Amino acid sequence: MKKAVYPGSFDPMTFGHLDVIRRASSMFDELTVAVLNNTAKSPLFSVDERVKILAEATKDLANVKIDSFSGLLVDYCRERDIHIIIRGLRAITDFEYELQTAQTNRKLSDDDVDTIFLTTSLAYSYLSSSAVKQIATFGGDISQFVPDFEIPLIVEKYSKN
Ligand code: PNS
């Protein structure tokens, strides 16, 4: 079975993430979307909330599983017999960090885990979770960037602050 993992913060999930998920899911028998449980950051959504949002958004994709992880991604891969990491590349600015991380993961896994990059569709090449958060902070329209069901969940977070 061809398996891959698409790791990330997904805080919040955007159409850019969904674009990568859809395209990667058609290339593998099983795609696990893994939300990083990063205790160092103070996220907008809890890990559980992000897992639920991703599950709702991908419910029509039968071979996509949603999970969370903490610690090293290569350990997560090793435990699940996953040898491919998927990452989206939006622009050249993403490249340096992604190249370094991919090479580190390959080294850490003794050449057992490779990274495959999908170039984000042009329609979403400018889009980032940070931009969505910034627009939402100021009450801007985020309907072009995230699915309809996610909008009130994001708006609610900012109405509490
Ligand atoms: O959506 P993001 O924040 O760009 O995702 C980054 C992520 C989760 C892929 C990356 O931070 C990660 O894999 N973190 C886990 C720790 C790890 O394994 N780091 C790689 C060695 S540098």
XYZ file of C-alpha atoms and ligand atoms in Angstrom:
183
model
C 0.000 0.000 0.000
C 1.387 3.415 -1.003
C 1.139 5.700 2.018
C 2.086 9.318 2.651
C 1.772 11.884 5.397
C 0.956 15.561 4.937
C 2.087 17.270 8.158
C 1.437 20.841 9.212
C 0.035 23.297 11.684
C -3.218 23.911 9.768
C -4.017 26.840 12.049
C -6.348 27.530 10.379
C -6.797 25.131 7.456
C -7.107 27.024 4.163
C -8.108 26.258 0.578
C -4.350 26.015 -0.093
C -4.068 23.064 2.300
C -7.179 21.452 0.817
C -5.726 21.800 -2.675
C -2.600 19.877 -1.604
C -4.688 17.257 0.263
C -6.936 16.585 -2.733
C -4.071 16.279 -5.171
C -1.890 14.134 -2.877
C -4.808 11.852 -2.011
C -5.158 10.937 -5.677
C -1.494 9.862 -5.797
C -1.455 7.512 -2.786
C -3.590 4.674 -1.455
C -3.677 6.346 1.939
C -2.886 9.938 2.904
C -2.624 10.883 6.570
C -2.974 14.566 7.344
C -1.055 15.020 10.605
C -1.572 18.101 12.765
C 1.487 19.102 14.779
C 0.778 19.361 18.490
C 3.248 22.147 19.170
C 3.141 23.170 22.812
C 5.546 26.061 22.156
C 3.054 27.980 19.990
C -0.201 29.553 21.156
C -2.517 28.467 18.374
C -5.860 29.870 17.288
C -7.456 26.399 17.320
C -6.654 23.514 19.639
C -5.288 20.371 18.007
C -8.654 18.635 18.517
C -10.466 21.504 16.818
C -8.063 21.417 13.873
C -8.460 17.649 13.542
C -12.258 18.065 13.475
C -12.091 20.880 10.888
C -9.816 18.816 8.628
C -12.054 15.755 9.046
C -15.127 17.760 8.025
C -13.364 19.298 5.023
C -12.065 15.947 3.734
C -15.076 13.741 4.509
C -15.597 13.065 0.787
C -12.041 11.727 0.396
C -12.209 8.078 1.448
C -8.448 7.486 1.587
C -7.641 10.533 3.758
C -7.122 10.048 7.489
C -6.685 12.873 9.994
C -4.357 12.490 12.954
C -2.157 14.570 15.254
C 1.421 14.110 16.354
C 4.014 15.522 18.683
C 7.767 15.101 18.588
C 9.718 14.283 15.474
C 7.866 13.679 12.249
C 10.283 10.914 11.234
C 9.415 9.008 14.445
C 5.731 9.309 13.556
C 6.533 7.986 10.069
C 8.641 5.108 11.386
C 5.891 3.987 13.801
C 3.362 3.901 10.946
C 5.590 2.547 8.183
C 5.230 5.780 6.178
C 8.130 6.698 3.888
C 6.809 9.772 2.066
C 6.172 13.260 3.432
C 4.109 15.667 1.326
C 4.668 19.399 1.541
C 3.238 22.237 -0.519
C 5.529 24.826 -2.091
C 3.898 28.175 -2.768
C 6.852 30.273 -3.838
C 10.629 30.376 -3.836
C 10.453 31.896 -0.335
C 9.184 28.543 0.992
C 11.968 26.639 -0.698
C 14.964 27.210 1.561
C 13.199 26.176 4.773
C 11.485 23.239 3.085
C 14.714 22.020 1.495
C 16.525 22.148 4.836
C 13.693 20.337 6.615
C 13.415 17.672 3.917
C 17.143 17.015 4.046
C 17.120 16.907 7.851
C 14.236 14.435 7.836
C 16.027 12.262 5.298
C 19.182 12.264 7.415
C 17.270 11.639 10.665
C 15.508 8.671 9.094
C 18.682 7.095 7.654
C 17.402 7.805 4.122
C 14.128 6.042 4.884
C 11.777 9.033 4.571
C 11.665 11.232 1.480
C 9.761 14.465 0.922
C 7.688 15.105 -2.173
C 6.749 18.706 -2.919
C 3.553 19.711 -4.648
C 3.558 23.192 -6.103
C 0.464 24.878 -4.772
C -2.109 25.741 -7.438
C -1.553 29.294 -8.677
C -4.953 30.307 -7.311
C -3.630 29.715 -3.780
C 0.049 30.595 -4.193
C -0.346 33.797 -2.127
C -2.446 32.215 0.610
C -1.240 31.505 4.147
C -2.804 30.707 7.515
C -1.107 33.824 8.933
C -2.781 36.032 6.334
C -6.185 34.501 7.112
C -5.621 35.157 10.832
C -4.576 38.737 10.177
C -7.613 39.436 7.972
C -9.928 37.823 10.549
C -8.362 39.898 13.350
C -9.545 43.037 11.605
C -12.968 41.667 10.663
C -12.095 41.247 6.970
C -13.753 38.848 4.536
C -12.086 35.411 4.641
C -14.664 33.624 2.470
C -12.240 33.317 -0.469
C -9.640 31.584 1.664
C -11.406 28.973 3.827
C -14.519 26.779 3.430
C -17.881 28.245 4.516
C -18.263 25.988 7.551
C -14.906 27.184 8.949
C -15.696 30.924 8.753
C -17.903 31.164 11.892
C -15.413 29.010 13.825
C -12.614 31.471 13.032
C -14.790 34.556 13.592
C -15.867 33.194 16.989
C -12.240 32.931 18.117
C -11.674 36.600 17.445
C -14.961 37.711 18.990
C -13.740 36.243 22.306
C -10.505 38.258 22.273
O 2.403 24.064 8.645
P 3.810 24.193 9.142
O 3.841 24.947 10.468
O 4.714 24.808 8.118
O 4.335 22.697 9.420
C 5.645 22.463 9.922
C 5.826 20.978 10.315
C 4.724 20.519 11.246
C 5.810 20.135 9.074
C 7.226 20.859 10.983
O 7.363 21.861 11.939
C 7.464 19.510 11.664
O 7.498 18.489 11.035
N 7.605 19.559 13.010
C 7.852 18.385 13.829
C 9.288 18.361 14.358
C 10.198 17.771 13.289
O 10.151 16.615 12.991
N 10.995 18.658 12.646
C 11.804 18.260 11.505
C 13.283 18.291 11.770
S 13.899 19.937 11.568
